[in-house]
């Protein structure tokens, strides 16, 4: 048991602690913690309210860094001016219209773009569909989408510029121009060999500008030895017109030109000489592996008075021909022949619309079959073909 003196000592220590705690109260009436971390209450609620009021007043007197709104108002006015300017420019450029009139057109345009054809062509192709009003009300009808897609394919097939005649089979004088590596000599060899399958070597001749090149002359010399087709070279002693006159009795004359850049003065002279001879028909030979801009530029550079179209080589090396078709549609350069890599005559053919459409379609739908229907057997509508050709 604790003694009486011990109990008295404990009470005395407690009273001393209370007095020390009261002495540590702050001026604002909030009690400080005691040695035992106990917060003592203030004497009254009024003192707490007074302290809170003083704190609120101090906060209210603080100045916000965003209190000056003049800069924000200026920025808002400038943005409104920019918005108005853009709206005026857009309204002046094109009348207001919905970006995508109906979901079916969106699906069709998306498919055409995946083929590699440009947006402006896709929009023109789908804007005036005959079944436009029908499919607009049947946006969720797969049959409507299928009908519209088949009509789009028919239109594309109808307007691809393909030559109607086989100009080599018909005979005459045909010149081949184009950049180095395009395959002019190979194409001429195939066409000349194909001619031999139905005619005599006495009926055909080749005129070459490549007399100065050992590799070119040697290659043509070997070809002449194998086929019996004579080769006549254009040089400083024999002009092109002279060689053509020398071959006047030949039913078919094929002219192989120099592979020079169109900016080269010699190339310009060569093109001028071809243009001056009205009996010549000129084909621009281009590799199908070139990109859209390069092919378009080459068609312009080699264009001259006697140009009748183009011959596309390396078709076997191309998976997607969408950009190629886009150039042909834009430039309206008829395709006369398509050539693959082989040297036999069977590797050069006149183009067939159905095969081109199959290549155009299949090469661009791999991995996305869910969004496409099968390639239909396309029957070109005559009215669609004529309208698009003239438009």
mmCIF file of C-alpha atoms in Angstrom:
data_model
loop_
_atom_site.group_PDB
_atom_site.id
_atom_site.type_symbol
_atom_site.label_atom_id
_atom_site.label_comp_id
_atom_site.label_asym_id
_atom_site.label_seq_id
_atom_site.Cartn_x
_atom_site.Cartn_y
_atom_site.Cartn_z
ATOM 1 C CA UNK A 1 0.000 0.000 0.000
ATOM 2 C CA UNK A 2 1.177 3.519 -0.724
ATOM 3 C CA UNK A 3 1.958 5.671 2.291
ATOM 4 C CA UNK A 4 0.082 8.895 3.073
ATOM 5 C CA UNK A 5 3.159 10.950 2.128
ATOM 6 C CA UNK A 6 3.396 9.334 -1.292
ATOM 7 C CA UNK A 7 -0.258 10.117 -2.103
ATOM 8 C CA UNK A 8 0.154 13.720 -1.062
ATOM 9 C CA UNK A 9 3.243 14.034 -3.253
ATOM 10 C CA UNK A 10 1.363 12.710 -6.307
ATOM 11 C CA UNK A 11 -1.485 15.245 -5.864
ATOM 12 C CA UNK A 12 1.046 18.051 -5.516
ATOM 13 C CA UNK A 13 2.818 17.109 -8.753
ATOM 14 C CA UNK A 14 -0.494 17.004 -10.651
ATOM 15 C CA UNK A 15 -1.462 20.508 -9.497
ATOM 16 C CA UNK A 16 1.941 21.824 -10.559
ATOM 17 C CA UNK A 17 1.515 20.289 -14.035
ATOM 18 C CA UNK A 18 -1.907 21.912 -14.433
ATOM 19 C CA UNK A 19 -0.482 25.322 -13.587
ATOM 20 C CA UNK A 20 2.337 24.914 -16.138
ATOM 21 C CA UNK A 21 -0.144 23.898 -18.873
ATOM 22 C CA UNK A 22 -2.313 26.971 -18.267
ATOM 23 C CA UNK A 23 0.771 29.167 -18.484
ATOM 24 C CA UNK A 24 1.525 27.922 -21.980
ATOM 25 C CA UNK A 25 -1.812 28.994 -23.502
ATOM 26 C CA UNK A 26 -1.394 31.199 -26.602
ATOM 27 C CA UNK A 27 -2.747 34.676 -27.016
ATOM 28 C CA UNK A 28 -5.510 33.573 -29.393
ATOM 29 C CA UNK A 29 -7.138 31.398 -26.734
ATOM 30 C CA UNK A 30 -6.061 28.029 -28.135
ATOM 31 C CA UNK A 31 -4.661 25.774 -25.440
ATOM 32 C CA UNK A 32 -1.179 24.337 -25.887
ATOM 33 C CA UNK A 33 -0.510 20.662 -25.412
ATOM 34 C CA UNK A 34 0.502 19.466 -21.989
ATOM 35 C CA UNK A 35 3.413 17.213 -21.270
ATOM 36 C CA UNK A 36 1.029 14.283 -21.749
ATOM 37 C CA UNK A 37 -0.031 15.599 -25.274
ATOM 38 C CA UNK A 38 -3.539 16.397 -24.044
ATOM 39 C CA UNK A 39 -5.242 19.433 -25.719
ATOM 40 C CA UNK A 40 -7.108 21.435 -23.148
ATOM 41 C CA UNK A 41 -10.337 23.221 -24.114
ATOM 42 C CA UNK A 42 -10.503 27.005 -24.318
ATOM 43 C CA UNK A 43 -12.532 28.949 -21.855
ATOM 44 C CA UNK A 44 -15.346 29.738 -24.303
ATOM 45 C CA UNK A 45 -16.640 29.227 -27.873
ATOM 46 C CA UNK A 46 -16.411 32.986 -28.459
ATOM 47 C CA UNK A 47 -12.638 32.970 -28.396
ATOM 48 C CA UNK A 48 -12.506 30.198 -31.047
ATOM 49 C CA UNK A 49 -14.940 32.102 -33.271
ATOM 50 C CA UNK A 50 -12.827 35.239 -32.945
ATOM 51 C CA UNK A 51 -9.668 33.403 -33.998
ATOM 52 C CA UNK A 52 -11.404 31.849 -37.022
ATOM 53 C CA UNK A 53 -12.720 35.262 -38.098
ATOM 54 C CA UNK A 54 -9.263 36.791 -37.983
ATOM 55 C CA UNK A 55 -7.870 33.887 -40.083
ATOM 56 C CA UNK A 56 -10.604 34.267 -42.702
ATOM 57 C CA UNK A 57 -9.954 38.003 -42.939
ATOM 58 C CA UNK A 58 -6.255 37.372 -43.514
ATOM 59 C CA UNK A 59 -6.992 34.882 -46.302
ATOM 60 C CA UNK A 60 -9.368 37.310 -47.962
ATOM 61 C CA UNK A 61 -6.708 39.988 -48.071
ATOM 62 C CA UNK A 62 -4.315 37.748 -50.023
ATOM 63 C CA UNK A 63 -3.962 38.819 -53.722
ATOM 64 C CA UNK A 64 -4.442 36.048 -56.298
ATOM 65 C CA UNK A 65 -1.920 35.996 -59.173
ATOM 66 C CA UNK A 66 -4.892 35.404 -61.499
ATOM 67 C CA UNK A 67 -6.981 38.289 -60.289
ATOM 68 C CA UNK A 68 -6.041 40.373 -63.359
ATOM 69 C CA UNK A 69 -8.200 38.937 -66.163
ATOM 70 C CA UNK A 70 -7.313 41.477 -68.849
ATOM 71 C CA UNK A 71 -4.666 39.177 -70.397
ATOM 72 C CA UNK A 72 -7.130 36.302 -70.578
ATOM 73 C CA UNK A 73 -9.786 38.496 -72.125
ATOM 74 C CA UNK A 74 -7.303 39.630 -74.781
ATOM 75 C CA UNK A 75 -6.353 36.022 -75.570
ATOM 76 C CA UNK A 76 -10.014 35.030 -75.794
ATOM 77 C CA UNK A 77 -10.716 37.862 -78.221
ATOM 78 C CA UNK A 78 -7.798 36.830 -80.431
ATOM 79 C CA UNK A 79 -8.986 33.208 -80.501
ATOM 80 C CA UNK A 80 -12.463 34.352 -81.485
ATOM 81 C CA UNK A 81 -10.966 36.372 -84.346
ATOM 82 C CA UNK A 82 -8.958 33.365 -85.564
ATOM 83 C CA UNK A 83 -12.065 31.178 -85.405
ATOM 84 C CA UNK A 84 -14.079 33.701 -87.405
ATOM 85 C CA UNK A 85 -11.329 34.002 -90.017
ATOM 86 C CA UNK A 86 -11.141 30.209 -90.477
ATOM 87 C CA UNK A 87 -14.913 29.940 -90.775
ATOM 88 C CA UNK A 88 -14.952 32.631 -93.464
ATOM 89 C CA UNK A 89 -12.183 30.934 -95.443
ATOM 90 C CA UNK A 90 -13.896 27.539 -95.260
ATOM 91 C CA UNK A 91 -17.254 28.947 -96.286
ATOM 92 C CA UNK A 92 -15.649 30.771 -99.210
ATOM 93 C CA UNK A 93 -13.786 27.664 -100.381
ATOM 94 C CA UNK A 94 -16.746 25.322 -100.351
ATOM 95 C CA UNK A 95 -20.429 25.592 -99.502
ATOM 96 C CA UNK A 96 -21.389 24.177 -96.159
ATOM 97 C CA UNK A 97 -22.180 20.512 -96.395
ATOM 98 C CA UNK A 98 -21.915 17.455 -94.190
ATOM 99 C CA UNK A 99 -18.481 15.851 -94.135
ATOM 100 C CA UNK A 100 -19.911 12.427 -94.865
ATOM 101 C CA UNK A 101 -23.485 12.450 -96.222
ATOM 102 C CA UNK A 102 -24.240 8.880 -95.259
ATOM 103 C CA UNK A 103 -22.590 5.854 -93.699
ATOM 104 C CA UNK A 104 -22.672 3.833 -96.918
ATOM 105 C CA UNK A 105 -20.614 6.459 -98.720
ATOM 106 C CA UNK A 106 -18.129 6.396 -95.847
ATOM 107 C CA UNK A 107 -17.714 2.623 -96.254
ATOM 108 C CA UNK A 108 -17.264 2.929 -100.015
ATOM 109 C CA UNK A 109 -14.730 5.753 -99.758
ATOM 110 C CA UNK A 110 -12.780 3.839 -97.136
ATOM 111 C CA UNK A 111 -12.537 0.817 -99.414
ATOM 112 C CA UNK A 112 -11.473 2.918 -102.401
ATOM 113 C CA UNK A 113 -8.778 4.641 -100.337
ATOM 114 C CA UNK A 114 -7.419 1.269 -99.237
ATOM 115 C CA UNK A 115 -6.966 0.438 -102.904
ATOM 116 C CA UNK A 116 -4.503 3.321 -103.120
ATOM 117 C CA UNK A 117 -6.753 5.667 -105.077
ATOM 118 C CA UNK A 118 -6.856 9.347 -104.007
ATOM 119 C CA UNK A 119 -9.605 10.858 -101.874
ATOM 120 C CA UNK A 120 -10.803 13.283 -104.540
ATOM 121 C CA UNK A 121 -11.340 10.375 -106.917
ATOM 122 C CA UNK A 122 -13.157 8.361 -104.234
ATOM 123 C CA UNK A 123 -15.515 11.235 -103.487
ATOM 124 C CA UNK A 124 -16.241 11.894 -107.157
ATOM 125 C CA UNK A 125 -16.904 8.210 -107.686
ATOM 126 C CA UNK A 126 -19.436 7.943 -104.851
ATOM 127 C CA UNK A 127 -21.117 11.360 -104.784
ATOM 128 C CA UNK A 128 -23.568 10.693 -107.609
ATOM 129 C CA UNK A 129 -24.314 6.999 -107.291
ATOM 130 C CA UNK A 130 -27.594 6.069 -108.968
ATOM 131 C CA UNK A 131 -28.653 4.225 -105.839
ATOM 132 C CA UNK A 132 -27.553 7.064 -103.555
ATOM 133 C CA UNK A 133 -31.032 7.767 -102.200
ATOM 134 C CA UNK A 134 -31.799 4.097 -101.709
ATOM 135 C CA UNK A 135 -28.655 3.305 -99.759
ATOM 136 C CA UNK A 136 -29.062 6.437 -97.652
ATOM 137 C CA UNK A 137 -32.212 5.003 -96.157
ATOM 138 C CA UNK A 138 -30.715 1.536 -95.868
ATOM 139 C CA UNK A 139 -27.501 2.399 -94.039
ATOM 140 C CA UNK A 140 -27.536 -0.862 -92.115
ATOM 141 C CA UNK A 141 -28.564 -3.007 -95.039
ATOM 142 C CA UNK A 142 -25.626 -5.103 -96.279
ATOM 143 C CA UNK A 143 -27.394 -5.674 -99.571
ATOM 144 C CA UNK A 144 -27.411 -1.927 -100.220
ATOM 145 C CA UNK A 145 -23.694 -1.727 -99.458
ATOM 146 C CA UNK A 146 -22.989 -4.639 -101.790
ATOM 147 C CA UNK A 147 -24.953 -3.032 -104.620
ATOM 148 C CA UNK A 148 -23.158 0.271 -104.181
ATOM 149 C CA UNK A 149 -19.741 -1.400 -104.013
ATOM 150 C CA UNK A 150 -20.351 -3.401 -107.174
ATOM 151 C CA UNK A 151 -21.340 -0.220 -108.990
ATOM 152 C CA UNK A 152 -18.147 1.483 -107.763
ATOM 153 C CA UNK A 153 -16.017 -1.369 -109.082
ATOM 154 C CA UNK A 154 -17.843 -1.220 -112.395
ATOM 155 C CA UNK A 155 -17.146 2.473 -112.669
ATOM 156 C CA UNK A 156 -13.466 2.100 -111.829
ATOM 157 C CA UNK A 157 -13.091 -0.659 -114.395
ATOM 158 C CA UNK A 158 -14.865 1.405 -117.042
ATOM 159 C CA UNK A 159 -12.691 4.505 -116.712
ATOM 160 C CA UNK A 160 -9.203 2.969 -116.472
ATOM 161 C CA UNK A 161 -7.573 4.302 -119.667
ATOM 162 C CA UNK A 162 -6.652 1.255 -121.734
ATOM 163 C CA UNK A 163 -5.762 1.300 -125.419
ATOM 164 C CA UNK A 164 -8.357 -0.155 -127.748
ATOM 165 C CA UNK A 165 -5.917 -1.356 -130.420
ATOM 166 C CA UNK A 166 -2.738 -3.417 -130.465
ATOM 167 C CA UNK A 167 -0.606 -0.897 -132.347
ATOM 168 C CA UNK A 168 2.336 -3.279 -132.792
ATOM 169 C CA UNK A 169 0.157 -6.034 -134.229
ATOM 170 C CA UNK A 170 -1.344 -3.484 -136.606
ATOM 171 C CA UNK A 171 2.108 -2.599 -137.936
ATOM 172 C CA UNK A 172 3.685 0.784 -138.573
ATOM 173 C CA UNK A 173 6.532 2.656 -136.887
ATOM 174 C CA UNK A 174 6.561 2.665 -133.100
ATOM 175 C CA UNK A 175 9.158 4.403 -130.930
ATOM 176 C CA UNK A 176 9.818 3.610 -127.273
ATOM 177 C CA UNK A 177 11.019 6.351 -124.922
ATOM 178 C CA UNK A 178 11.586 6.380 -121.189
ATOM 179 C CA UNK A 179 14.104 6.544 -118.360
ATOM 180 C CA UNK A 180 17.085 4.265 -117.941
ATOM 181 C CA UNK A 181 16.184 0.880 -116.514
ATOM 182 C CA UNK A 182 12.550 1.092 -117.543
ATOM 183 C CA UNK A 183 12.938 -1.927 -119.833
ATOM 184 C CA UNK A 184 12.646 -0.446 -123.325
ATOM 185 C CA UNK A 185 15.026 -2.885 -125.044
ATOM 186 C CA UNK A 186 13.464 -5.896 -123.329
ATOM 187 C CA UNK A 187 9.961 -4.792 -124.290
ATOM 188 C CA UNK A 188 11.029 -4.275 -127.912
ATOM 189 C CA UNK A 189 12.616 -7.730 -128.006
ATOM 190 C CA UNK A 190 9.430 -9.355 -126.707
ATOM 191 C CA UNK A 191 7.194 -7.489 -129.150
ATOM 192 C CA UNK A 192 9.477 -8.255 -132.087
ATOM 193 C CA UNK A 193 9.606 -11.937 -131.148
ATOM 194 C CA UNK A 194 5.830 -12.018 -130.799
ATOM 195 C CA UNK A 195 5.582 -10.567 -134.304
ATOM 196 C CA UNK A 196 7.674 -13.468 -135.623
ATOM 197 C CA UNK A 197 5.093 -15.963 -134.396
ATOM 198 C CA UNK A 198 2.747 -14.797 -137.170
ATOM 199 C CA UNK A 199 5.012 -12.995 -139.650
ATOM 200 C CA UNK A 200 8.389 -13.219 -141.307
ATOM 201 C CA UNK A 201 11.591 -11.586 -140.064
ATOM 202 C CA UNK A 202 11.719 -9.759 -143.398
ATOM 203 C CA UNK A 203 8.641 -7.794 -142.377
ATOM 204 C CA UNK A 204 10.137 -6.284 -139.220
ATOM 205 C CA UNK A 205 13.157 -4.149 -138.335
ATOM 206 C CA UNK A 206 14.588 -2.488 -135.239
ATOM 207 C CA UNK A 207 16.206 0.954 -135.255
ATOM 208 C CA UNK A 208 18.475 1.599 -132.277
ATOM 209 C CA UNK A 209 20.046 4.815 -130.986
ATOM 210 C CA UNK A 210 22.387 2.808 -128.763
ATOM 211 C CA UNK A 211 25.241 2.331 -131.227
ATOM 212 C CA UNK A 212 27.775 3.918 -128.875
ATOM 213 C CA UNK A 213 27.140 1.508 -126.015
ATOM 214 C CA UNK A 214 29.016 -1.777 -126.188
ATOM 215 C CA UNK A 215 26.574 -3.522 -123.879
ATOM 216 C CA UNK A 216 23.531 -2.199 -125.727
ATOM 217 C CA UNK A 217 24.903 -2.861 -129.194
ATOM 218 C CA UNK A 218 26.143 -6.279 -128.165
ATOM 219 C CA UNK A 219 22.780 -7.248 -126.712
ATOM 220 C CA UNK A 220 20.895 -6.158 -129.821
ATOM 221 C CA UNK A 221 23.450 -7.884 -132.064
ATOM 222 C CA UNK A 222 22.915 -11.182 -130.255
ATOM 223 C CA UNK A 223 19.155 -10.744 -130.507
ATOM 224 C CA UNK A 224 19.463 -10.114 -134.248
ATOM 225 C CA UNK A 225 21.568 -13.255 -134.693
ATOM 226 C CA UNK A 226 19.017 -15.381 -132.828
ATOM 227 C CA UNK A 227 15.882 -14.060 -134.546
ATOM 228 C CA UNK A 228 17.085 -12.865 -137.937
ATOM 229 C CA UNK A 229 15.553 -9.430 -137.344
ATOM 230 C CA UNK A 230 17.857 -6.713 -138.751
ATOM 231 C CA UNK A 231 19.113 -3.892 -136.507
ATOM 232 C CA UNK A 232 19.808 -0.414 -137.927
ATOM 233 C CA UNK A 233 21.735 2.073 -135.786
ATOM 234 C CA UNK A 234 21.299 5.833 -135.650
ATOM 235 C CA UNK A 235 24.685 7.567 -135.491
ATOM 236 C CA UNK A 236 26.458 10.652 -136.776
ATOM 237 C CA UNK A 237 26.385 9.266 -140.304
ATOM 238 C CA UNK A 238 22.804 8.016 -140.289
ATOM 239 C CA UNK A 239 19.955 10.175 -139.027
ATOM 240 C CA UNK A 240 16.708 8.745 -137.731
ATOM 241 C CA UNK A 241 14.788 9.890 -140.794
ATOM 242 C CA UNK A 242 17.310 8.143 -143.036
ATOM 243 C CA UNK A 243 16.959 4.875 -141.163
ATOM 244 C CA UNK A 244 13.171 5.051 -141.300
ATOM 245 C CA UNK A 245 13.324 5.616 -145.054
ATOM 246 C CA UNK A 246 15.650 2.639 -145.328
ATOM 247 C CA UNK A 247 13.008 0.482 -143.606
ATOM 248 C CA UNK A 248 10.107 1.770 -145.671
ATOM 249 C CA UNK A 249 9.229 -1.686 -147.006
ATOM 250 C CA UNK A 250 9.037 -3.232 -143.545
ATOM 251 C CA UNK A 251 5.562 -3.708 -142.141
ATOM 252 C CA UNK A 252 6.742 -3.075 -138.577
ATOM 253 C CA UNK A 253 9.585 -0.834 -137.404
ATOM 254 C CA UNK A 254 10.426 -0.598 -133.697
ATOM 255 C CA UNK A 255 12.650 2.280 -132.533
ATOM 256 C CA UNK A 256 14.784 1.908 -129.391
ATOM 257 C CA UNK A 257 15.844 5.316 -128.037
ATOM 258 C CA UNK A 258 18.628 6.405 -125.714
ATOM 259 C CA UNK A 259 18.039 6.208 -121.967
ATOM 260 C CA UNK A 260 18.724 9.829 -121.128
ATOM 261 C CA UNK A 261 17.260 12.238 -118.625
ATOM 262 C CA UNK A 262 14.714 14.514 -120.311
ATOM 263 C CA UNK A 263 16.744 17.511 -119.120
ATOM 264 C CA UNK A 264 19.707 16.290 -121.172
ATOM 265 C CA UNK A 265 20.051 18.304 -124.425
ATOM 266 C CA UNK A 266 20.640 15.085 -126.376
ATOM 267 C CA UNK A 267 17.375 13.667 -125.056
ATOM 268 C CA UNK A 268 15.531 16.822 -126.034
ATOM 269 C CA UNK A 269 16.939 16.597 -129.555
ATOM 270 C CA UNK A 270 15.891 12.965 -129.719
ATOM 271 C CA UNK A 271 12.318 13.758 -128.652
ATOM 272 C CA UNK A 272 12.184 16.646 -131.120
ATOM 273 C CA UNK A 273 13.302 14.347 -133.947
ATOM 274 C CA UNK A 274 10.584 11.834 -133.072
ATOM 275 C CA UNK A 275 7.961 14.558 -132.901
ATOM 276 C CA UNK A 276 8.955 15.870 -136.335
ATOM 277 C CA UNK A 277 8.144 12.539 -138.007
ATOM 278 C CA UNK A 278 4.376 12.251 -138.113
ATOM 279 C CA UNK A 279 4.365 8.575 -139.092
ATOM 280 C CA UNK A 280 5.861 7.601 -135.725
ATOM 281 C CA UNK A 281 3.733 6.544 -132.765
ATOM 282 C CA UNK A 282 5.553 6.945 -129.457
ATOM 283 C CA UNK A 283 5.054 4.854 -126.326
ATOM 284 C CA UNK A 284 6.455 5.946 -122.963
ATOM 285 C CA UNK A 285 7.952 2.937 -121.170
ATOM 286 C CA UNK A 286 7.709 3.174 -117.385
ATOM 287 C CA UNK A 287 8.352 0.706 -114.565
ATOM 288 C CA UNK A 288 5.242 0.007 -112.520
ATOM 289 C CA UNK A 289 7.465 -0.032 -109.434
ATOM 290 C CA UNK A 290 7.818 3.769 -109.492
ATOM 291 C CA UNK A 291 5.821 5.870 -107.067
ATOM 292 C CA UNK A 292 2.910 8.047 -108.110
ATOM 293 C CA UNK A 293 4.762 11.367 -108.345
ATOM 294 C CA UNK A 294 7.699 9.903 -110.235
ATOM 295 C CA UNK A 295 5.485 8.204 -112.826
ATOM 296 C CA UNK A 296 3.397 11.353 -113.315
ATOM 297 C CA UNK A 297 6.527 13.457 -113.792
ATOM 298 C CA UNK A 298 8.004 10.976 -116.278
ATOM 299 C CA UNK A 299 4.807 10.972 -118.335
ATOM 300 C CA UNK A 300 4.997 14.755 -118.594
ATOM 301 C CA UNK A 301 8.714 14.823 -119.381
ATOM 302 C CA UNK A 302 8.548 12.325 -122.232
ATOM 303 C CA UNK A 303 5.292 13.638 -123.637
ATOM 304 C CA UNK A 304 5.521 14.935 -127.204
ATOM 305 C CA UNK A 305 3.390 15.309 -130.299
ATOM 306 C CA UNK A 306 3.419 11.646 -131.310
ATOM 307 C CA UNK A 307 2.751 10.169 -127.855
ATOM 308 C CA UNK A 308 -0.080 7.658 -127.889
ATOM 309 C CA UNK A 309 0.193 6.167 -124.405
ATOM 310 C CA UNK A 310 2.430 4.063 -122.223
ATOM 311 C CA UNK A 311 3.865 0.599 -121.707
ATOM 312 C CA UNK A 312 4.227 -0.550 -118.092
ATOM 313 C CA UNK A 313 7.030 -2.938 -117.159
ATOM 314 C CA UNK A 314 7.925 -4.956 -114.037
ATOM 315 C CA UNK A 315 4.267 -5.642 -113.326
ATOM 316 C CA UNK A 316 5.224 -8.899 -111.607
ATOM 317 C CA UNK A 317 7.155 -6.915 -108.984
ATOM 318 C CA UNK A 318 4.182 -4.806 -107.927
ATOM 319 C CA UNK A 319 1.646 -5.923 -105.342
ATOM 320 C CA UNK A 320 -0.433 -2.761 -105.171
ATOM 321 C CA UNK A 321 -1.318 -0.872 -108.342
ATOM 322 C CA UNK A 322 -3.652 1.679 -106.769
ATOM 323 C CA UNK A 323 -1.238 4.602 -107.103
ATOM 324 C CA UNK A 324 -0.390 3.518 -110.633
ATOM 325 C CA UNK A 325 -4.054 3.488 -111.629
ATOM 326 C CA UNK A 326 -4.493 6.889 -109.977
ATOM 327 C CA UNK A 327 -1.757 8.367 -112.198
ATOM 328 C CA UNK A 328 -3.259 6.834 -115.328
ATOM 329 C CA UNK A 329 -6.662 8.253 -114.441
ATOM 330 C CA UNK A 330 -5.231 11.699 -113.726
ATOM 331 C CA UNK A 331 -2.998 11.880 -116.784
ATOM 332 C CA UNK A 332 -5.393 9.972 -119.061
ATOM 333 C CA UNK A 333 -2.486 8.079 -120.602
ATOM 334 C CA UNK A 334 -3.784 4.899 -122.258
ATOM 335 C CA UNK A 335 -1.969 1.688 -121.361
ATOM 336 C CA UNK A 336 -1.013 -0.304 -124.463
ATOM 337 C CA UNK A 337 1.038 -3.130 -122.952
ATOM 338 C CA UNK A 338 1.893 -4.708 -119.615
ATOM 339 C CA UNK A 339 5.228 -6.471 -119.284
ATOM 340 C CA UNK A 340 6.563 -8.908 -116.686
ATOM 341 C CA UNK A 341 10.154 -9.859 -116.022
ATOM 342 C CA UNK A 342 10.478 -12.807 -118.398
ATOM 343 C CA UNK A 343 12.075 -12.510 -121.841
ATOM 344 C CA UNK A 344 9.579 -14.670 -123.701
ATOM 345 C CA UNK A 345 6.812 -13.058 -125.788
ATOM 346 C CA UNK A 346 4.151 -14.390 -123.432
ATOM 347 C CA UNK A 347 5.403 -12.006 -120.757
ATOM 348 C CA UNK A 348 4.147 -8.951 -122.611
ATOM 349 C CA UNK A 349 0.413 -8.568 -123.124
ATOM 350 C CA UNK A 350 -2.252 -6.081 -123.967
ATOM 351 C CA UNK A 351 -4.009 -5.105 -120.717
ATOM 352 C CA UNK A 352 -7.285 -6.699 -119.710
ATOM 353 C CA UNK A 353 -9.641 -4.791 -117.465
ATOM 354 C CA UNK A 354 -10.774 -7.790 -115.463
ATOM 355 C CA UNK A 355 -7.211 -8.815 -114.570
ATOM 356 C CA UNK A 356 -6.262 -5.268 -113.632
ATOM 357 C CA UNK A 357 -9.313 -4.991 -111.397
ATOM 358 C CA UNK A 358 -8.490 -8.284 -109.744
ATOM 359 C CA UNK A 359 -4.938 -7.105 -109.045
ATOM 360 C CA UNK A 360 -6.165 -3.712 -107.890
ATOM 361 C CA UNK A 361 -8.699 -5.283 -105.536
ATOM 362 C CA UNK A 362 -6.879 -8.262 -104.063
ATOM 363 C CA UNK A 363 -3.609 -6.475 -103.360
ATOM 364 C CA UNK A 364 -5.314 -3.961 -101.099
ATOM 365 C CA UNK A 365 -7.764 -6.043 -99.082
ATOM 366 C CA UNK A 366 -5.378 -8.552 -97.525
ATOM 367 C CA UNK A 367 -5.905 -8.705 -93.799
ATOM 368 C CA UNK A 368 -9.138 -6.725 -93.971
ATOM 369 C CA UNK A 369 -11.488 -9.214 -95.550
ATOM 370 C CA UNK A 370 -14.261 -8.546 -93.074
ATOM 371 C CA UNK A 371 -14.885 -5.126 -94.575
ATOM 372 C CA UNK A 372 -14.974 -6.330 -98.170
ATOM 373 C CA UNK A 373 -17.202 -8.436 -100.286
ATOM 374 C CA UNK A 374 -15.875 -10.875 -102.848
ATOM 375 C CA UNK A 375 -14.773 -9.478 -106.177
ATOM 376 C CA UNK A 376 -17.857 -9.699 -108.364
ATOM 377 C CA UNK A 377 -17.985 -10.571 -112.025
ATOM 378 C CA UNK A 378 -18.193 -7.011 -113.226
ATOM 379 C CA UNK A 379 -20.495 -6.013 -116.015
ATOM 380 C CA UNK A 380 -19.713 -2.455 -117.016
ATOM 381 C CA UNK A 381 -22.782 -0.331 -117.515
ATOM 382 C CA UNK A 382 -22.440 1.460 -120.824
ATOM 383 C CA UNK A 383 -24.119 4.612 -119.557
ATOM 384 C CA UNK A 384 -21.797 4.763 -116.552
ATOM 385 C CA UNK A 385 -18.710 4.250 -118.681
ATOM 386 C CA UNK A 386 -19.620 6.933 -121.193
ATOM 387 C CA UNK A 387 -20.639 9.434 -118.529
ATOM 388 C CA UNK A 388 -17.453 9.004 -116.548
ATOM 389 C CA UNK A 389 -15.245 9.014 -119.633
ATOM 390 C CA UNK A 390 -16.660 12.327 -120.779
ATOM 391 C CA UNK A 391 -16.728 13.777 -117.248
#
